[in-house]
Short mmCIF file of C-alpha atoms and ligand atoms in Angstrom, two decimals:
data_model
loop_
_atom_site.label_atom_id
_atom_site.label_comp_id
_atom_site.label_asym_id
_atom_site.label_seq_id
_atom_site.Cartn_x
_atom_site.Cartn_y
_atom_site.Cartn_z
CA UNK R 1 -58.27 15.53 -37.37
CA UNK R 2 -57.60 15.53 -33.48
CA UNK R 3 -55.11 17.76 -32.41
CA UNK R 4 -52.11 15.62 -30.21
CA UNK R 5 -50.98 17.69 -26.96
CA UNK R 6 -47.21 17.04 -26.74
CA UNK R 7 -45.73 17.47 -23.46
CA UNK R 8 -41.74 17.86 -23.86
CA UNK R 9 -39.09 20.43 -23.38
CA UNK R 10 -39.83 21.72 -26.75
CA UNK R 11 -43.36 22.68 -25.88
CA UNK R 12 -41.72 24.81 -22.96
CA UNK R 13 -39.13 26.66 -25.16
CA UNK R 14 -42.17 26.84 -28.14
CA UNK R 15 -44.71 28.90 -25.54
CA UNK R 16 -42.09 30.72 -23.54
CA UNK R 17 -41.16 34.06 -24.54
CA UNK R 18 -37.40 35.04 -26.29
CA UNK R 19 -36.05 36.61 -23.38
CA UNK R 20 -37.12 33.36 -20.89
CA UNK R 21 -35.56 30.83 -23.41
CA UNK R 22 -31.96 33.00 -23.18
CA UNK R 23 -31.97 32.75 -19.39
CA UNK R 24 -33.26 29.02 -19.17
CA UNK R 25 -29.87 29.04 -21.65
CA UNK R 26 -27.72 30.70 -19.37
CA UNK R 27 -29.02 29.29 -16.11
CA UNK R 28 -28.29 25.68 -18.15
CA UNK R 29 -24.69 27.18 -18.71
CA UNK R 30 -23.32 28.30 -15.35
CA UNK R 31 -25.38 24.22 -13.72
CA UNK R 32 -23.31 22.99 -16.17
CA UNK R 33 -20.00 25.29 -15.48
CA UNK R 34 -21.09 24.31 -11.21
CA UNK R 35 -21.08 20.44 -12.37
CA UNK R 36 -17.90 20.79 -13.72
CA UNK R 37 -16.28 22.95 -11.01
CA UNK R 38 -14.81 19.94 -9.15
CA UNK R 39 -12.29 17.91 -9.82
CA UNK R 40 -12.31 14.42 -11.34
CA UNK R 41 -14.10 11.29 -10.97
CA UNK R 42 -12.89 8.10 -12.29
CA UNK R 43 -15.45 6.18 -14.20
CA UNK R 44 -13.55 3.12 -13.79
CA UNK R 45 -15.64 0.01 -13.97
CA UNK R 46 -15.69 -2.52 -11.42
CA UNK R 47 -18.29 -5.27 -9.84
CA UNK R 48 -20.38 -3.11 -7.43
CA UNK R 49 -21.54 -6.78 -5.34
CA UNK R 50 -19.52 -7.40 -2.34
CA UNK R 51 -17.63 -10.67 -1.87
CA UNK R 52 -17.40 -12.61 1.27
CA UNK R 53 -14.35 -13.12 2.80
CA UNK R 54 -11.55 -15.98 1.17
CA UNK R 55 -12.90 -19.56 2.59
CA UNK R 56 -10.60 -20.39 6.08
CA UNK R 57 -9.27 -23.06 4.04
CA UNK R 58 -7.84 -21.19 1.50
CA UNK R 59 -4.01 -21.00 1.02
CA UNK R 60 -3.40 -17.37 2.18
CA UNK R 61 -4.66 -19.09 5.63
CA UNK R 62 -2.37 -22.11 5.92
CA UNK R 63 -0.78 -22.63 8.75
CA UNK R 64 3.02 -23.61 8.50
CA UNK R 65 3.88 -26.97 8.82
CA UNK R 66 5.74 -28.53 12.24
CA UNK R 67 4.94 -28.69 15.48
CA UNK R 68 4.42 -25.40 17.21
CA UNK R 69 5.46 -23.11 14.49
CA UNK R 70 5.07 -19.26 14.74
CA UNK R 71 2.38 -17.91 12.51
CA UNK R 72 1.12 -14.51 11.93
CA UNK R 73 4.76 -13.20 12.01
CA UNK R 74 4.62 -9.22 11.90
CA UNK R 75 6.77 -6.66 12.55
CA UNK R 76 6.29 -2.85 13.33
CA UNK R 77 8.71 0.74 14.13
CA UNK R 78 9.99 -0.48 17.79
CA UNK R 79 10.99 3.36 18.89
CA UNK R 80 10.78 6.84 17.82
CA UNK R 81 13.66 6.49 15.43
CA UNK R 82 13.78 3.43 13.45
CA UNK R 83 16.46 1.67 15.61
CA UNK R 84 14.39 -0.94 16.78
CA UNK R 85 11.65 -3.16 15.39
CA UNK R 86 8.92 -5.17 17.53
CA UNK R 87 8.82 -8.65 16.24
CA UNK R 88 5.60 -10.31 16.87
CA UNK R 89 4.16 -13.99 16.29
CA UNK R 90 1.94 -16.68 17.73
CA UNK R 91 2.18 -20.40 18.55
CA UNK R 92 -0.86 -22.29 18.67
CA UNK R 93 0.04 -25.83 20.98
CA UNK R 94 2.45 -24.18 23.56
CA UNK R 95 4.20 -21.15 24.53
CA UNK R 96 7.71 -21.81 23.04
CA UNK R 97 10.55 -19.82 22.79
CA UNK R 98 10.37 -15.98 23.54
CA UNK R 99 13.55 -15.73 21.71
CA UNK R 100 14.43 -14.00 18.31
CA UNK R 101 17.77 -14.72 16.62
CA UNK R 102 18.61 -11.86 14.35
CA UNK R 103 22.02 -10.71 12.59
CA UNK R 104 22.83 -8.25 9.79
CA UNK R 105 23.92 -9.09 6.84
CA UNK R 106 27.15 -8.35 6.97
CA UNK R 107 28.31 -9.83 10.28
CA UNK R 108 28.93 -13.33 11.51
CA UNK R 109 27.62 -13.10 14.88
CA UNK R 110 24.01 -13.51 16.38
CA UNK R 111 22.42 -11.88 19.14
CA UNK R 112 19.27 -12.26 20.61
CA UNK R 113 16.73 -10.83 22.29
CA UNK R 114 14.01 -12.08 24.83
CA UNK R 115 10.21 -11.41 24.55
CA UNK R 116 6.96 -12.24 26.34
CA UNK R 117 4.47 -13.95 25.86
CA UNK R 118 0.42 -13.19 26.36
CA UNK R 119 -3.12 -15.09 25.89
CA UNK R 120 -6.22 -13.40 26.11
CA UNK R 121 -10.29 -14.72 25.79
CA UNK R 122 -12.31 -13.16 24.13
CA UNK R 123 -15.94 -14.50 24.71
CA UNK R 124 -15.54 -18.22 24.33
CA UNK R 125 -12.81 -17.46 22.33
CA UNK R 126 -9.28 -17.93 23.74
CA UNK R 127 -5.95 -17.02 21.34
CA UNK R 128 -2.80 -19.00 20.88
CA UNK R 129 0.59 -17.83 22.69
CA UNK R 130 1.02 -14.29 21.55
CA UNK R 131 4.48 -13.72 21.36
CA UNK R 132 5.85 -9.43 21.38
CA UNK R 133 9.99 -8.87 20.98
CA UNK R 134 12.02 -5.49 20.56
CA UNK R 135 14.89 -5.47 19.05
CA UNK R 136 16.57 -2.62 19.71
CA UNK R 137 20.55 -0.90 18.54
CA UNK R 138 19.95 -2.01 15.14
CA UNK R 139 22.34 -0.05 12.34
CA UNK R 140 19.85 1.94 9.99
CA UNK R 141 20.19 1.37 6.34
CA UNK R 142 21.14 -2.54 7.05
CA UNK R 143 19.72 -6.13 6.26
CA UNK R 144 19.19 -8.21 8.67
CA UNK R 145 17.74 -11.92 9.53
CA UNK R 146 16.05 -12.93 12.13
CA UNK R 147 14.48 -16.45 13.36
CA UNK R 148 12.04 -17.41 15.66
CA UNK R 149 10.27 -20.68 17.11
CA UNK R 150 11.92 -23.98 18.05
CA UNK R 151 14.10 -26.67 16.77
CA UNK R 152 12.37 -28.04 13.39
CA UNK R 153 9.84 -25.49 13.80
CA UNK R 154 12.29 -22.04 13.25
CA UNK R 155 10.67 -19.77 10.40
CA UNK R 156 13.58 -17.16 9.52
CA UNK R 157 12.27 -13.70 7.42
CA UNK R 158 14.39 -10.72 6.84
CA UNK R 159 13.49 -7.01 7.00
CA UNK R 160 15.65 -3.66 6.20
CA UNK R 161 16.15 -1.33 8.71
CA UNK R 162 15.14 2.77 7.41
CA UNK R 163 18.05 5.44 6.22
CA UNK R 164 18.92 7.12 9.88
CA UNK R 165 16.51 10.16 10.05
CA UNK R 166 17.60 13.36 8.47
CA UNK R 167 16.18 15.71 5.84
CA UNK R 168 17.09 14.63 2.63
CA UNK R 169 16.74 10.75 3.16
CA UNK R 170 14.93 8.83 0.27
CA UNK R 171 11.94 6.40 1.51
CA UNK R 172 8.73 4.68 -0.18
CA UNK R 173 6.09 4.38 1.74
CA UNK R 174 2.74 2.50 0.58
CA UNK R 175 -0.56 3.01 2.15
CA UNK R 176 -3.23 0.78 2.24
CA UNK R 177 -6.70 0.88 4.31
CA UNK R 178 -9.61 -1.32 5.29
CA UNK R 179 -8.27 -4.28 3.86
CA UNK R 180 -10.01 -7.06 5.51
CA UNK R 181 -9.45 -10.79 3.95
CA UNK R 182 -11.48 -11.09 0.20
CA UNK R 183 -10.17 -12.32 -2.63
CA UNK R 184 -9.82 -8.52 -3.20
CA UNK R 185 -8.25 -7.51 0.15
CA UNK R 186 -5.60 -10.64 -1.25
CA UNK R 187 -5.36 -8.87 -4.88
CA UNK R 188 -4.38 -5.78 -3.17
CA UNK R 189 -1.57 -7.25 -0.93
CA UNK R 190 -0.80 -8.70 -4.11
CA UNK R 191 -0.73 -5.25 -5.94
CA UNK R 192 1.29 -3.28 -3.75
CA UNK R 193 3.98 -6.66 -3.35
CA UNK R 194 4.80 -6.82 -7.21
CA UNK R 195 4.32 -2.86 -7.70
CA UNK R 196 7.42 -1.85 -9.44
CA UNK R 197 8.15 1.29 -7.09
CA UNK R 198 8.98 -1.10 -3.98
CA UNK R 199 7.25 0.13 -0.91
CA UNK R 200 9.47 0.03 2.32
CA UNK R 201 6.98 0.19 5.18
CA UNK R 202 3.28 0.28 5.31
CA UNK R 203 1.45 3.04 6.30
CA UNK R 204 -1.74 1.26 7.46
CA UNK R 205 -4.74 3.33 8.05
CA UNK R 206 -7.07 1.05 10.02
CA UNK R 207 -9.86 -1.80 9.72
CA UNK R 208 -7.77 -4.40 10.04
CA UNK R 209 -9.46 -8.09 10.28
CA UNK R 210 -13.10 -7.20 9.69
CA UNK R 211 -13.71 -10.00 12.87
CA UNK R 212 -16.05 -7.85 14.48
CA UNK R 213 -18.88 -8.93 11.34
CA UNK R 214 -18.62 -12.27 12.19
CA UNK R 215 -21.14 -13.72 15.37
CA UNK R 216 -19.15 -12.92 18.75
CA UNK R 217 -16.75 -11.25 16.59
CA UNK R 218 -15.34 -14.90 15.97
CA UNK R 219 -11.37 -14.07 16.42
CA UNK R 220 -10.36 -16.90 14.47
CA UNK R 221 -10.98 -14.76 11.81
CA UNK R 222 -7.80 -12.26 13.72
CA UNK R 223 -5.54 -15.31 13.10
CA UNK R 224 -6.31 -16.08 9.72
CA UNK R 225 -5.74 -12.16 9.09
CA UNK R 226 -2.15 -12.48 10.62
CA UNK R 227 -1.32 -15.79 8.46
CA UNK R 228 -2.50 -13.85 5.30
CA UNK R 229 -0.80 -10.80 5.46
CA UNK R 230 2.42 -12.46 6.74
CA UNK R 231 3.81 -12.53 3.82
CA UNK R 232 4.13 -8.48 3.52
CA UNK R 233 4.42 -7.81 7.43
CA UNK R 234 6.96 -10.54 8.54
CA UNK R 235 9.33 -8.51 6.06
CA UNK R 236 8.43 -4.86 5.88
CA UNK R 237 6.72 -3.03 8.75
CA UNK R 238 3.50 -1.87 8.96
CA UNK R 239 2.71 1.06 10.72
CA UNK R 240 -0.89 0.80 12.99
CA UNK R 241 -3.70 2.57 12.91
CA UNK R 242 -6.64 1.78 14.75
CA UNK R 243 -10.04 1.97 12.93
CA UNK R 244 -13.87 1.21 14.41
CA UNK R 245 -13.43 -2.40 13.35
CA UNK R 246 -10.89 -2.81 16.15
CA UNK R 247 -12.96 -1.73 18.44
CA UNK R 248 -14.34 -5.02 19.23
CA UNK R 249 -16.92 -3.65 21.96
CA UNK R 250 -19.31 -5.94 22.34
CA UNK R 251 -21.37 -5.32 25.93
CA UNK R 252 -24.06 -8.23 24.52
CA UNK R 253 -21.57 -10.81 24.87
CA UNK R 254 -19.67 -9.54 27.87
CA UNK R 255 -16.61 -7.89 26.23
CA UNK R 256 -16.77 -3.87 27.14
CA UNK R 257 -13.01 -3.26 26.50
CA UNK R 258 -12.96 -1.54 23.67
CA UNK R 259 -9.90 -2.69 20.95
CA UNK R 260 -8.93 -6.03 23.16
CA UNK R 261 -8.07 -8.34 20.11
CA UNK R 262 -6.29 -5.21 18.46
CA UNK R 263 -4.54 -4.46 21.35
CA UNK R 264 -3.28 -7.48 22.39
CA UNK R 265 -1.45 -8.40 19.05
CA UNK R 266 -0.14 -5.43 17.31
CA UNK R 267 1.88 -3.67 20.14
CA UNK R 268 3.24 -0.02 18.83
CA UNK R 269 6.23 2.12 20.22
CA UNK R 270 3.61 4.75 21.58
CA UNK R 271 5.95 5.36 25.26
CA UNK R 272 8.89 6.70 23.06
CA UNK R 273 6.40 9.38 21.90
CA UNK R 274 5.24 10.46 25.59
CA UNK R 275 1.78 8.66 24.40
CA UNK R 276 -0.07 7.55 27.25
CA UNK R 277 -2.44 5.05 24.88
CA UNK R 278 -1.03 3.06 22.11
CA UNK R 279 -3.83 4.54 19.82
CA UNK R 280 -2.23 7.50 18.95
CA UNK R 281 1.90 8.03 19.09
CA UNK R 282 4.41 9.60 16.61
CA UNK R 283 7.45 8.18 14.72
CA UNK R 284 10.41 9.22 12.38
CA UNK R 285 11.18 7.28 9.47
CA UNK R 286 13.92 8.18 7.17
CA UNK R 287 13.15 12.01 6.56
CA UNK R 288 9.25 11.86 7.56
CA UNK R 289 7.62 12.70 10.64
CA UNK R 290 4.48 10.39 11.29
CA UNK R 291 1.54 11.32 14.20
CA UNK R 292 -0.64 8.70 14.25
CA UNK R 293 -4.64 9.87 15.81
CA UNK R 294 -7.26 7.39 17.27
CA UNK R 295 -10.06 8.63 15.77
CA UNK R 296 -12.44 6.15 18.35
CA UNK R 297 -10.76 7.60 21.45
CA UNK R 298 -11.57 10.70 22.60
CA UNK R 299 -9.95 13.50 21.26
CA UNK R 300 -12.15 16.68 22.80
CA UNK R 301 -10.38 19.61 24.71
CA UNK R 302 -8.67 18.20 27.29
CA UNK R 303 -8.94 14.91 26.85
CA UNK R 304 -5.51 12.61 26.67
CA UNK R 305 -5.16 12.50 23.20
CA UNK R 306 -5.71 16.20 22.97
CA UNK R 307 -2.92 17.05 25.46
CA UNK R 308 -0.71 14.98 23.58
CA UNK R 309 -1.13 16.51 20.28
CA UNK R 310 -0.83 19.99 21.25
CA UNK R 311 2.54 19.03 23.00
CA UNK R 312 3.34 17.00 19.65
CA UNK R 313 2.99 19.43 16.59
CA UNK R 314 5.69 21.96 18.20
CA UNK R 315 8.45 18.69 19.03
CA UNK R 316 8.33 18.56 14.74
CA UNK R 317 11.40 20.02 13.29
CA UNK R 318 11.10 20.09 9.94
CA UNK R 319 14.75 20.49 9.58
CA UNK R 320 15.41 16.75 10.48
CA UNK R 321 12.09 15.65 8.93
CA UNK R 322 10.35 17.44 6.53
CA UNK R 323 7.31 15.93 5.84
CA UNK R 324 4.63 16.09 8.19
CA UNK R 325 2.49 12.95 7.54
CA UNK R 326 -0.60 12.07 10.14
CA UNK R 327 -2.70 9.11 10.28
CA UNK R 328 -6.30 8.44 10.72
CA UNK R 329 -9.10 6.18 10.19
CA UNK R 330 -12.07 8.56 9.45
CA UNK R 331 -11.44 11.41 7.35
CA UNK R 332 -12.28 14.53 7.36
CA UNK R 333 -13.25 15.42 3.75
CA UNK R 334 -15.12 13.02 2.04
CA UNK R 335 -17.56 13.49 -0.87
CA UNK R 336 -18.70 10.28 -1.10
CA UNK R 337 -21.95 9.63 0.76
CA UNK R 338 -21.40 6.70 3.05
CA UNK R 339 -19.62 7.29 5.94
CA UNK R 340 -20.83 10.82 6.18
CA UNK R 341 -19.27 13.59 8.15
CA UNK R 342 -18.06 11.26 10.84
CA UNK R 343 -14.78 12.81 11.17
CA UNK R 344 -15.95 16.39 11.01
CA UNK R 345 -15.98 16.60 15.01
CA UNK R 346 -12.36 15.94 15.08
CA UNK R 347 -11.86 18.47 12.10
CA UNK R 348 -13.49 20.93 13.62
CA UNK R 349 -11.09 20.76 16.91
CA UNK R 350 -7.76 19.66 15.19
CA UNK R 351 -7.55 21.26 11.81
CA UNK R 352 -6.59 24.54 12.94
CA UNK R 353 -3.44 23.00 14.01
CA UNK R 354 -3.15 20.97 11.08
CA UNK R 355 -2.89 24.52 9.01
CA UNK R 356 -0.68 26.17 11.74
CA UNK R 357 1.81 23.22 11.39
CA UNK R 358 1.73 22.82 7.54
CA UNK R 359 0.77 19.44 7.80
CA UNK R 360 2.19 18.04 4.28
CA UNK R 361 -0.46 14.86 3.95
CA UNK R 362 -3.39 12.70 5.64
CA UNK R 363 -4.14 9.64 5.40
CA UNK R 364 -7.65 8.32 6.33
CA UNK R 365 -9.78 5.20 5.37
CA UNK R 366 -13.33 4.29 6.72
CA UNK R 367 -15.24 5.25 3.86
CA UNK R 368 -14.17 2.37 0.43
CA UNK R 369 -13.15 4.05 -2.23
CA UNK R 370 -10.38 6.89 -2.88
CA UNK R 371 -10.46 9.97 -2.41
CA UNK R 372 -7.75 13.22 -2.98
CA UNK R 373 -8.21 16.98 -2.03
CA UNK R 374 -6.74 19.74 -3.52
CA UNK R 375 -5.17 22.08 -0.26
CA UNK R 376 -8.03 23.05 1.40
CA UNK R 377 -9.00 24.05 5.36
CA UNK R 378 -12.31 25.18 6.52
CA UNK R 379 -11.21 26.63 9.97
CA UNK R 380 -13.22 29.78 9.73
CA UNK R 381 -16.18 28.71 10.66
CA UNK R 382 -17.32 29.75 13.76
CA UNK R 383 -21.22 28.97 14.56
CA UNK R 384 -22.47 32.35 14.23
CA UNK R 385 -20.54 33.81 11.09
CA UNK R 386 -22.11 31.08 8.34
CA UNK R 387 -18.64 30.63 6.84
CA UNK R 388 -18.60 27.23 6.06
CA UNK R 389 -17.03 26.11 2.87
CA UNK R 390 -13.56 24.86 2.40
CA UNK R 391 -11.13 27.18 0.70
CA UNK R 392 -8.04 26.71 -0.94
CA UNK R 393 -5.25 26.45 1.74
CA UNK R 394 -1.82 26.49 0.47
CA UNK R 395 -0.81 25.92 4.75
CA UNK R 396 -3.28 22.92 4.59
CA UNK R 397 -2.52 19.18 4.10
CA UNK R 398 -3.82 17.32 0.93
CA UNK R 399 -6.49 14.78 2.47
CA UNK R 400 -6.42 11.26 0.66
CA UNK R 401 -8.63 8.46 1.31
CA UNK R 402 -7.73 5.14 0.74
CA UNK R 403 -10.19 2.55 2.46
CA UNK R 404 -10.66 0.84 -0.72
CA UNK R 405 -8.24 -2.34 0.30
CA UNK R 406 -11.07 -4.79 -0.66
CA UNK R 407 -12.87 -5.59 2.49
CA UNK R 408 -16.16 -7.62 3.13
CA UNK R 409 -18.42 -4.73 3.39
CA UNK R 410 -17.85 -3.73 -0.49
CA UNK R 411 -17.53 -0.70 -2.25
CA UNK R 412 -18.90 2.46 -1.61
CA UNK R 413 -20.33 4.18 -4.83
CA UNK R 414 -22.93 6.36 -3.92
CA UNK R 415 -20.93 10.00 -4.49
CA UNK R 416 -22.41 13.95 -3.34
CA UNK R 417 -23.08 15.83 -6.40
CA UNK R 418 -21.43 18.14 -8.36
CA UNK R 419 -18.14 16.80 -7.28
CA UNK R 420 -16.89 19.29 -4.03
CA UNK R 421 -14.33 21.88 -5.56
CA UNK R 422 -12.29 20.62 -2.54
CA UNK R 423 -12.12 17.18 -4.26
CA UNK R 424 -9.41 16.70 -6.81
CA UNK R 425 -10.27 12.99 -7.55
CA UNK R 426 -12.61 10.49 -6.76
CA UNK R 427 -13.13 6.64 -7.61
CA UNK R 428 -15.06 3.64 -6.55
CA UNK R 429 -12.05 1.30 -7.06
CA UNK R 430 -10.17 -1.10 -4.91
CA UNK R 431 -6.62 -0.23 -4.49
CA UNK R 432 -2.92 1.04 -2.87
CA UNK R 433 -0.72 4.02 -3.04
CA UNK R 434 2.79 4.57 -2.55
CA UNK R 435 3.81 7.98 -1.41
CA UNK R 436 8.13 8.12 -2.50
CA UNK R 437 9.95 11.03 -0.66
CA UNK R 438 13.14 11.54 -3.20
CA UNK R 439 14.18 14.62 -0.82
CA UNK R 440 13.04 17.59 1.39
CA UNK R 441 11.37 19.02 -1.45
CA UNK R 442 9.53 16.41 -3.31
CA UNK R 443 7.61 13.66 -3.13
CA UNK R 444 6.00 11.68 -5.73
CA UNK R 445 2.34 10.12 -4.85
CA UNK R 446 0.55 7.45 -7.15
CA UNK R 447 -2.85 5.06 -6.62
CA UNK R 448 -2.72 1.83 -7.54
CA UNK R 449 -6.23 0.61 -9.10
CA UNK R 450 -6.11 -3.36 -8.14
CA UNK R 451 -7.12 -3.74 -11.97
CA UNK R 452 -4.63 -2.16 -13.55
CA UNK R 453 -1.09 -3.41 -14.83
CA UNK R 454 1.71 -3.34 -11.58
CA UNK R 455 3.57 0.11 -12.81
CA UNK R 456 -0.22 1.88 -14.02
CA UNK R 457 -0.81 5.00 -11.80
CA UNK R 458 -4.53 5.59 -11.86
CA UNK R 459 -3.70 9.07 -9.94
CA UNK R 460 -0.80 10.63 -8.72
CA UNK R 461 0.35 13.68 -7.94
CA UNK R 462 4.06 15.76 -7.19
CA UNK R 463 3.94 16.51 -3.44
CA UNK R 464 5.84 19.78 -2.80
CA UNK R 465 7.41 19.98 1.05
CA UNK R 466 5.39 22.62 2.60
CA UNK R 467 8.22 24.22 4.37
CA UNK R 468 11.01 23.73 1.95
CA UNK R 469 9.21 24.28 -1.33
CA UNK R 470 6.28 25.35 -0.93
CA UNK R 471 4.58 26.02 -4.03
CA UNK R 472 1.10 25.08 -5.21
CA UNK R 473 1.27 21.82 -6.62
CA UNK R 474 -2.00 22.27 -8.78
CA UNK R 475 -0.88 25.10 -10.69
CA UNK R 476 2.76 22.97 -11.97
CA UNK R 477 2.42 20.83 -14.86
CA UNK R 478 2.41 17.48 -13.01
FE1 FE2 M 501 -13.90 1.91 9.14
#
């Protein structure tokens, strides 16, 4: 009989002595305890293929019917305060009107207010008549109408101005990131419209139009954008962000201004905030202060956008607004492998302000998936003392990523493993989130899986204010 040599873990244990088998044991044990020292990740399945974008003539895209008539009707924060909106839309055969025709719901009389209106080229591309209004003295807390275009062509929407800014004043925000214009960018807009907990404004952290991945960064592909989102953004602001898909540089064809189709079509208030660039500015909104960071300008010591910030965090009282919310396109942690580490430069020189000013939450996209942190900074690190890991911060924001709005590029998957102890949850999903400040203490946070059922929170969390009650959220019984 012919003795069989079987190679297997057995044969290991079998020829290795007692005392190696009990720490092979124990060195399983504590890989396994390291594994499981993270937080969660969401096994959620979903198609992993990307999908192209929705066909131009799809109806998301339509263009509304008479001669002349505005399309891509948006609106965004016109000041610091909420007083004012910017109403912006575009006609396609002539300039028209600069006019809007608003009133509130509760009074008889109109006013109006006068506009301009811009073109620009963009390789042999050349846009319709972009048309940028403010509206400005508007009541908070109040409905109001407003109409644009020209005799049979008038479109009228509606929007609700904020509470008036103040500590303890309700609002419902929803985020949403890298949305781009799939049939899954359109069941997210979709989502977040018939979720249940009624977002007010949008809180858009950047990659708008995805554009840029067509040839010559084809800016047709702006305007269908604008006519497909309309239907959120001619009624609720949205709140800019600009991400490295507006940055439109494209030397090859001749255009070297970086973020020309961005910047000539969503204007936002960024003089009321002393911002010299409209790529990063503040606002208030209700009881929340919101600084809003370009994270494709430059942002090194000394640079514009540095200057600014420094002179920003100290103007935040926290007394008037509570919560300390910042926007950003690429974050800073992120345990997923693809985008990696491209916002660590800007971590490295901002987050020790972020700690030192309690920021409550961040917002970031770029990478397409979500993401959530528990409190963490990492600001002791510093080249020469090897201390580089993250720590629990109670002073430190929570860091969510939300770039999964359902763009062309797909999904990103591909996770670092063990799951960071820094990350609280993790999924490969497309989706929203609505962050709902009931008061100056507490603020409910929920994702929004596109899969699920409208009310289904696939995460969510109880914010505690960092200044008024600041407690560690992970050790209460959410
Ligand atoms: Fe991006």
């Amino acid at each position: 009989m012919v003795a069989v040599k079987v190679t297997s873990t057995n044969s290991l244990f079998s020829s290795a002595s007692p005392c190696v088998v009990f720490f092979i044991v124990i060195a399983f044990v504590l890989s396994s305890a390291v594994l499981c020292d993270g937080g969660k990740t969401g096994v959620y399945a979903r198609k992993p293929e990307k999908t192209g974008d929705m066909p131009l003539h799809s109806d998301v895209f339509r263009v509304p019917s008479g001669y002349n008539a505005p399309q891509q009707v948006h609106i965004t924060q016109g000041d610091h305060v909420g007083k004012a909106v910017i109403v912006s839309w575009v006609t396609q055969d002539e300039p028209g009107s600069n006019t809007v025709v608003y009133w509130s719901e509760n009074s008889n009389g109109k006013r109006k207010a006068e506009g301009k209106v811009k073109t620009y080229k963009f390789h042999n591309y050349t846009s319709g008549y972009i048309h940028h209004c403010i509206i400005r003295n508007l009541e908070y807390n109040t409905k109001y109408y407003y109409m644009v275009g020209d005799g049979d062509s008038i479109r009228k929407f509606r929007f609700t101005t904020p509470p008036r800014v103040g500590p303890d004043a309700p609002y419902t925000f929803g985020i949403i990131g890298d949305l781009g214009q799939t049939f899954d960018s359109n069941s997210t807009v979709a989502h977040y419209e018939q979720n249940p907990k009624k977002g007010q404004t949008v809180l858009y952290v950047g990659d708008l139009s995805y554009a840029d991945n067509y040839p010559n960064h084809d800016n047709v592909r702006w305007d269908t954008w604008g006519r497909f989102i309309e239907r959120s953004v001619a009624y609720q602001p949205w709140i800019w962000t600009v991400g490295n898909h507006e940055l439109d540089f494209a030397p090859e064809i001749g255009e070297t201004t970086p973020f020309k189709p961005y910047s000539n079509r969503y204007p936002v208030p960024y003089v009321e905030s002393k911002s010299t660039s409209p790529f990063w500015y503040s606002i208030k909104r209700a009881s929340a202060y919101i600084i809003v960071l370009s994270s494709y300008s430059a942002y090194g010591k000394f640079t514009p956008q540095y200057q600014w910030l420094q002179q920003e965090f100290p103007k935040v009282n926290r007394t008037e607004t509570p919560w300390l919310i910042v926007l950003m396109h690429a974050p800073w942690y992120n345990s997923f492998n693809y985008p990696f580490m491209e916002g660590e430069t800007m971590r490295v020189i901002y987050e020790p302000w972020f700690v030192k000013y309690k920021v409550d939450v961040v917002f970031s996209g770029h990478v397409h998936a979500y993401e959530r942190s528990e409190r963490v900074s990492n600001v002791a690190y510093n080249v020469v003392n090897g201390i580089c890991t993250p720590v629990k911060d109670q002073s430190a924001p929570v860091y969510i990523t939300i770039g999964d709005g359902g763009n062309m590029d797909g999904l990103v998957s591909n996770m670092s493993e063990p799951q960071p102890t820094y990350s609280a949850y993790r999924e490969s999903s497309y989706g929203h989130a609505i962050f709902d400040i009931k008061n100056r203490t507490h603020a409910h946070y929920s994702w929004h899986r596109n899969h699920d059922g409208n009310p289904v929170e696939a995460d969510s969390m109880w914010f505690f204010n960092r200044i008024w009650h600041r407690v560690d959220e992970s050790s209460v019984s959410q």
